[in-house]
Amino acid sequence: QKEVEQNSGPLSVPEGAIASLNCTYSDRGSQSFFWYRQYSGKSPELIMSIYSNGDKEDGRFTAQLNKASQYVSLLIRDSQPSDSATYLCAVPPQGGSEKLVFGKGTKLTVNP
Amino acid sequence: ETGVTQTPRHLVMGMTNKKSLKCEQHLGHNAMYWYKQSAKKPLELMFVYNFKEQTENNSVPSRFSPECPNSSHLFLHLHTLQPEDSALYLCASSLPATGETQYFGPGTRLLVL
């Protein structure tokens, strides 16, 4: 059974701080990694994807991937109250499947 | 309409009822998915369809019956459900390849009494 692990939180940070969200995965052969944001009562929406080791930046969001450690993280700089949501890490298993394995999600609260 | 749509958005049904959930995608994708999201659990993949063919059935009970008449439409037929089946049911679509982004519909909030 392929697994994706996240700290369920809740993670609470003050407005303007950096929020750091972490995810580990069990399938060493996975090649692509996704971060979805899910507001309460809404469906998940993709905010970042990363395929290579290192950092990928998009606005205030930075995804970091370390395949050797089977670890992917999401940093949110200058956190805003509107960033308060549950963040889901998703990883497709090795083997050519289009399916995704999701973590349980980390609930982030940004306090004004 | 754009993106992925789902109807109904909310559904209350008794254990003896039969109902269907509908999903439609307007993105030109060929892969469609049903997920179940229960409180405090990860998103659970139920079914995957690729070019109208079912490619994944994640050990889902037979009281859930999917149907994919074409690449744009996906149904989930429900019958004799149990209260523990109450959850948010999400439909998603993507291009049919590994690592492609999945786009989610708004979901159907189901309550089984």
mmCIF file of C-alpha atoms in Angstrom:
data_model
loop_
_atom_site.group_PDB
_atom_site.id
_atom_site.type_symbol
_atom_site.label_atom_id
_atom_site.label_comp_id
_atom_site.label_asym_id
_atom_site.label_seq_id
_atom_site.Cartn_x
_atom_site.Cartn_y
_atom_site.Cartn_z
ATOM 1 C CA GLN A 1 0.000 0.000 0.000
ATOM 2 C CA LYS A 2 1.518 3.278 -1.137
ATOM 3 C CA GLU A 3 1.360 5.932 1.562
ATOM 4 C CA VAL A 4 1.573 9.684 1.783
ATOM 5 C CA GLU A 5 2.052 11.107 5.257
ATOM 6 C CA GLN A 6 1.371 14.621 6.450
ATOM 7 C CA ASN A 7 1.222 16.204 9.870
ATOM 8 C CA SER A 8 -2.515 16.789 10.322
ATOM 9 C CA GLY A 9 -1.919 19.906 12.399
ATOM 10 C CA PRO A 10 -3.532 22.219 12.994
ATOM 11 C CA LEU A 11 -0.662 24.516 12.125
ATOM 12 C CA SER A 12 -1.145 28.061 13.301
ATOM 13 C CA VAL A 13 1.035 30.972 12.159
ATOM 14 C CA PRO A 14 0.715 34.754 12.490
ATOM 15 C CA GLU A 15 -0.028 36.878 9.463
ATOM 16 C CA GLY A 16 3.147 37.698 7.549
ATOM 17 C CA ALA A 17 5.061 34.651 8.785
ATOM 18 C CA ILE A 18 6.320 31.695 6.758
ATOM 19 C CA ALA A 19 4.161 28.583 6.924
ATOM 20 C CA SER A 20 5.983 25.302 6.338
ATOM 21 C CA LEU A 21 4.015 22.201 5.362
ATOM 22 C CA ASN A 22 5.679 18.802 5.082
ATOM 23 C CA CYS A 23 4.910 15.549 3.310
ATOM 24 C CA THR A 24 6.673 12.194 3.078
ATOM 25 C CA TYR A 25 5.849 9.413 0.648
ATOM 26 C CA SER A 26 6.619 5.717 0.568
ATOM 27 C CA ASP A 27 6.919 4.989 -3.163
ATOM 28 C CA ARG A 28 10.551 5.638 -4.046
ATOM 29 C CA GLY A 29 9.722 5.509 -7.756
ATOM 30 C CA SER A 30 7.228 8.390 -7.719
ATOM 31 C CA GLN A 31 8.151 11.109 -10.181
ATOM 32 C CA SER A 32 5.616 13.885 -9.710
ATOM 33 C CA PHE A 33 4.233 15.625 -6.664
ATOM 34 C CA PHE A 34 1.285 17.926 -6.128
ATOM 35 C CA TRP A 35 0.034 20.309 -3.486
ATOM 36 C CA TYR A 36 -3.696 20.992 -3.377
ATOM 37 C CA ARG A 37 -5.453 23.569 -1.230
ATOM 38 C CA GLN A 38 -8.927 22.836 0.113
ATOM 39 C CA TYR A 39 -10.994 25.509 1.790
ATOM 40 C CA SER A 40 -13.611 24.329 4.248
ATOM 41 C CA GLY A 41 -16.649 23.020 2.407
ATOM 42 C CA LYS A 42 -14.959 23.340 -0.989
ATOM 43 C CA SER A 43 -13.193 20.957 -3.348
ATOM 44 C CA PRO A 44 -9.396 20.689 -3.679
ATOM 45 C CA GLU A 45 -7.618 23.006 -6.104
ATOM 46 C CA LEU A 46 -4.084 22.560 -7.392
ATOM 47 C CA ILE A 47 -1.618 25.189 -6.241
ATOM 48 C CA MET A 48 1.785 23.640 -7.017
ATOM 49 C CA SER A 49 3.329 20.738 -8.860
ATOM 50 C CA ILE A 50 6.988 19.702 -8.774
ATOM 51 C CA TYR A 51 8.869 17.043 -10.696
ATOM 52 C CA SER A 52 12.593 17.642 -10.066
ATOM 53 C CA ASN A 53 14.725 17.803 -6.949
ATOM 54 C CA GLY A 54 15.165 21.290 -5.574
ATOM 55 C CA ASP A 55 12.913 24.282 -5.236
ATOM 56 C CA LYS A 56 10.107 25.584 -7.408
ATOM 57 C CA GLU A 57 8.738 29.029 -6.715
ATOM 58 C CA ASP A 58 5.384 30.503 -7.739
ATOM 59 C CA GLY A 59 4.567 33.812 -6.134
ATOM 60 C CA ARG A 60 4.445 33.372 -2.382
ATOM 61 C CA PHE A 61 4.545 29.580 -2.686
ATOM 62 C CA THR A 62 7.697 27.457 -2.867
ATOM 63 C CA ALA A 63 7.665 23.688 -3.262
ATOM 64 C CA GLN A 64 10.766 21.756 -2.240
ATOM 65 C CA LEU A 65 11.487 18.203 -3.323
ATOM 66 C CA ASN A 66 14.101 15.771 -2.040
ATOM 67 C CA LYS A 67 13.639 12.402 -3.724
ATOM 68 C CA ALA A 68 16.479 10.778 -1.801
ATOM 69 C CA SER A 69 14.700 11.532 1.461
ATOM 70 C CA GLN A 70 11.234 10.967 -0.083
ATOM 71 C CA TYR A 71 10.183 14.334 1.200
ATOM 72 C CA VAL A 72 8.271 17.227 -0.350
ATOM 73 C CA SER A 73 7.387 20.476 1.365
ATOM 74 C CA LEU A 74 5.403 23.621 0.692
ATOM 75 C CA LEU A 75 6.462 27.003 2.031
ATOM 76 C CA ILE A 76 4.058 29.923 2.075
ATOM 77 C CA ARG A 77 5.778 33.265 2.530
ATOM 78 C CA ASP A 78 4.021 36.344 3.921
ATOM 79 C CA SER A 79 1.096 34.181 5.040
ATOM 80 C CA GLN A 80 -2.326 35.777 4.779
ATOM 81 C CA PRO A 81 -5.585 34.906 6.557
ATOM 82 C CA SER A 82 -6.901 33.876 3.131
ATOM 83 C CA ASP A 83 -4.287 31.088 3.114
ATOM 84 C CA SER A 84 -6.154 29.399 5.962
ATOM 85 C CA ALA A 85 -7.186 26.041 4.513
ATOM 86 C CA THR A 86 -6.257 22.375 4.491
ATOM 87 C CA TYR A 87 -3.272 21.570 2.283
ATOM 88 C CA LEU A 88 -3.200 18.153 0.643
ATOM 89 C CA CYS A 89 -0.083 16.459 -0.653
ATOM 90 C CA ALA A 90 -0.711 14.070 -3.567
ATOM 91 C CA VAL A 91 1.648 11.621 -5.245
ATOM 92 C CA PRO A 92 1.002 9.273 -8.167
ATOM 93 C CA PRO A 93 2.494 5.838 -7.543
ATOM 94 C CA GLN A 94 5.210 4.448 -9.755
ATOM 95 C CA GLY A 95 4.020 2.340 -12.640
ATOM 96 C CA GLY A 96 2.260 4.564 -15.104
ATOM 97 C CA SER A 97 -1.016 4.985 -13.276
ATOM 98 C CA GLU A 98 -2.923 8.229 -13.551
ATOM 99 C CA LYS A 99 -4.291 7.876 -10.041
ATOM 100 C CA LEU A 100 -3.124 9.969 -7.094
ATOM 101 C CA VAL A 101 -2.545 8.950 -3.493
ATOM 102 C CA PHE A 102 -3.469 11.773 -1.128
ATOM 103 C CA GLY A 103 -2.238 12.513 2.357
ATOM 104 C CA LYS A 104 -4.730 13.352 5.111
ATOM 105 C CA GLY A 105 -3.896 17.040 4.758
ATOM 106 C CA THR A 106 -2.525 19.697 7.087
ATOM 107 C CA LYS A 107 -4.940 22.312 8.367
ATOM 108 C CA LEU A 108 -3.319 25.756 8.334
ATOM 109 C CA THR A 109 -4.687 28.748 10.218
ATOM 110 C CA VAL A 110 -3.166 32.185 9.629
ATOM 111 C CA ASN A 111 -4.023 34.547 12.453
ATOM 112 C CA PRO A 112 -4.455 38.269 11.704
ATOM 113 C CA GLU B 1 -20.386 26.045 -17.832
ATOM 114 C CA THR B 2 -16.687 25.591 -17.385
ATOM 115 C CA GLY B 3 -14.454 23.146 -15.539
ATOM 116 C CA VAL B 4 -15.972 20.199 -13.730
ATOM 117 C CA THR B 5 -19.579 20.331 -12.564
ATOM 118 C CA GLN B 6 -21.433 17.992 -10.237
ATOM 119 C CA THR B 7 -25.102 17.570 -9.424
ATOM 120 C CA PRO B 8 -26.742 17.490 -7.032
ATOM 121 C CA ARG B 9 -24.627 19.511 -4.620
ATOM 122 C CA HIS B 10 -26.454 18.090 -1.605
ATOM 123 C CA LEU B 11 -28.358 14.833 -1.244
ATOM 124 C CA VAL B 12 -30.201 13.228 1.627
ATOM 125 C CA MET B 13 -31.368 9.680 1.085
ATOM 126 C CA GLY B 14 -32.713 6.752 3.033
ATOM 127 C CA MET B 15 -31.013 3.391 3.085
ATOM 128 C CA THR B 16 -33.580 1.901 0.702
ATOM 129 C CA ASN B 17 -33.437 4.683 -1.868
ATOM 130 C CA LYS B 18 -31.753 4.655 -5.254
ATOM 131 C CA LYS B 19 -30.118 7.840 -6.451
ATOM 132 C CA SER B 20 -27.449 8.910 -8.929
ATOM 133 C CA LEU B 21 -24.681 11.473 -8.810
ATOM 134 C CA LYS B 22 -23.688 13.193 -12.027
ATOM 135 C CA CYS B 23 -20.390 14.688 -13.094
ATOM 136 C CA GLU B 24 -19.607 16.560 -16.296
ATOM 137 C CA GLN B 25 -16.273 17.969 -17.410
ATOM 138 C CA HIS B 26 -15.793 20.685 -20.019
ATOM 139 C CA LEU B 27 -11.985 20.509 -20.165
ATOM 140 C CA GLY B 28 -11.464 18.050 -22.995
ATOM 141 C CA HIS B 29 -10.035 15.446 -20.640
ATOM 142 C CA ASN B 30 -10.286 11.694 -21.092
ATOM 143 C CA ALA B 31 -9.720 10.440 -17.558
ATOM 144 C CA MET B 32 -12.372 10.816 -14.866
ATOM 145 C CA TYR B 33 -12.396 9.847 -11.212
ATOM 146 C CA TRP B 34 -14.708 9.375 -8.261
ATOM 147 C CA TYR B 35 -13.343 10.100 -4.782
ATOM 148 C CA LYS B 36 -14.908 9.831 -1.336
ATOM 149 C CA GLN B 37 -13.910 12.301 1.365
ATOM 150 C CA SER B 38 -14.917 11.517 4.938
ATOM 151 C CA ALA B 39 -14.037 13.539 8.002
ATOM 152 C CA LYS B 40 -10.495 12.969 9.283
ATOM 153 C CA LYS B 41 -9.623 10.565 6.448
ATOM 154 C CA PRO B 42 -7.564 11.067 3.307
ATOM 155 C CA LEU B 43 -9.307 11.430 0.000
ATOM 156 C CA GLU B 44 -10.179 7.890 -1.059
ATOM 157 C CA LEU B 45 -10.047 7.030 -4.724
ATOM 158 C CA MET B 46 -13.069 4.932 -5.712
ATOM 159 C CA PHE B 47 -13.032 4.546 -9.480
ATOM 160 C CA VAL B 48 -10.976 5.642 -12.467
ATOM 161 C CA TYR B 49 -12.174 5.774 -16.062
ATOM 162 C CA ASN B 50 -9.791 6.274 -18.949
ATOM 163 C CA PHE B 51 -11.355 6.837 -22.378
ATOM 164 C CA LYS B 52 -14.672 5.487 -20.986
ATOM 165 C CA GLU B 53 -13.058 2.267 -19.764
ATOM 166 C CA GLN B 54 -12.849 1.532 -16.044
ATOM 167 C CA THR B 55 -9.189 1.165 -15.121
ATOM 168 C CA GLU B 56 -9.440 1.202 -11.346
ATOM 169 C CA ASN B 57 -11.955 -0.092 -8.821
ATOM 170 C CA ASN B 58 -10.487 0.481 -5.408
ATOM 171 C CA SER B 59 -12.360 -2.339 -3.651
ATOM 172 C CA VAL B 60 -15.550 -0.312 -3.589
ATOM 173 C CA PRO B 61 -18.741 -2.063 -2.349
ATOM 174 C CA SER B 62 -21.205 -3.020 -5.052
ATOM 175 C CA ARG B 63 -23.816 -0.603 -3.670
ATOM 176 C CA PHE B 64 -21.801 2.010 -5.579
ATOM 177 C CA SER B 65 -22.055 1.510 -9.338
ATOM 178 C CA PRO B 66 -20.204 3.850 -11.717
ATOM 179 C CA GLU B 67 -21.126 4.571 -15.308
ATOM 180 C CA CYS B 68 -19.141 6.466 -17.910
ATOM 181 C CA PRO B 69 -21.116 6.826 -21.159
ATOM 182 C CA ASN B 70 -18.535 9.130 -22.735
ATOM 183 C CA SER B 71 -15.360 10.991 -21.791
ATOM 184 C CA SER B 72 -17.289 14.040 -20.596
ATOM 185 C CA HIS B 73 -19.819 12.393 -18.303
ATOM 186 C CA LEU B 74 -19.511 10.217 -15.236
ATOM 187 C CA PHE B 75 -22.250 8.878 -12.993
ATOM 188 C CA LEU B 76 -22.260 7.174 -9.635
ATOM 189 C CA HIS B 77 -25.393 5.133 -9.022
ATOM 190 C CA LEU B 78 -26.232 4.575 -5.372
ATOM 191 C CA HIS B 79 -28.501 1.930 -3.861
ATOM 192 C CA THR B 80 -29.059 0.483 -0.390
ATOM 193 C CA LEU B 81 -26.410 2.713 1.124
ATOM 194 C CA GLN B 82 -25.389 2.687 4.777
ATOM 195 C CA PRO B 83 -25.100 5.662 7.145
ATOM 196 C CA GLU B 84 -21.298 5.299 7.049
ATOM 197 C CA ASP B 85 -21.439 6.122 3.346
ATOM 198 C CA SER B 86 -22.314 9.704 4.270
ATOM 199 C CA ALA B 87 -19.463 11.819 2.912
ATOM 200 C CA LEU B 88 -18.436 14.331 0.279
ATOM 201 C CA TYR B 89 -18.210 12.662 -3.128
ATOM 202 C CA LEU B 90 -15.831 14.375 -5.484
ATOM 203 C CA CYS B 91 -15.458 13.951 -9.198
ATOM 204 C CA ALA B 92 -12.211 14.876 -10.954
ATOM 205 C CA SER B 93 -10.864 14.795 -14.480
ATOM 206 C CA SER B 94 -7.447 14.937 -16.100
ATOM 207 C CA LEU B 95 -5.528 14.144 -19.224
ATOM 208 C CA PRO B 96 -4.968 10.380 -19.393
ATOM 209 C CA ALA B 97 -1.347 10.140 -18.329
ATOM 210 C CA THR B 98 0.740 9.685 -15.215
ATOM 211 C CA GLY B 99 1.351 12.859 -13.296
ATOM 212 C CA GLU B 100 -1.274 14.963 -15.001
ATOM 213 C CA THR B 101 -3.081 17.526 -12.895
ATOM 214 C CA GLN B 102 -6.517 16.487 -11.694
ATOM 215 C CA TYR B 103 -9.253 19.108 -11.631
ATOM 216 C CA PHE B 104 -12.003 18.625 -9.097
ATOM 217 C CA GLY B 105 -15.684 19.378 -9.210
ATOM 218 C CA PRO B 106 -17.439 21.050 -6.257
ATOM 219 C CA GLY B 107 -18.595 17.734 -4.836
ATOM 220 C CA THR B 108 -21.883 16.244 -3.681
ATOM 221 C CA ARG B 109 -22.468 16.258 0.064
ATOM 222 C CA LEU B 110 -24.331 13.003 0.773
ATOM 223 C CA LEU B 111 -26.201 12.167 3.953
ATOM 224 C CA VAL B 112 -27.613 8.665 4.355
ATOM 225 C CA LEU B 113 -30.268 8.331 7.029
#
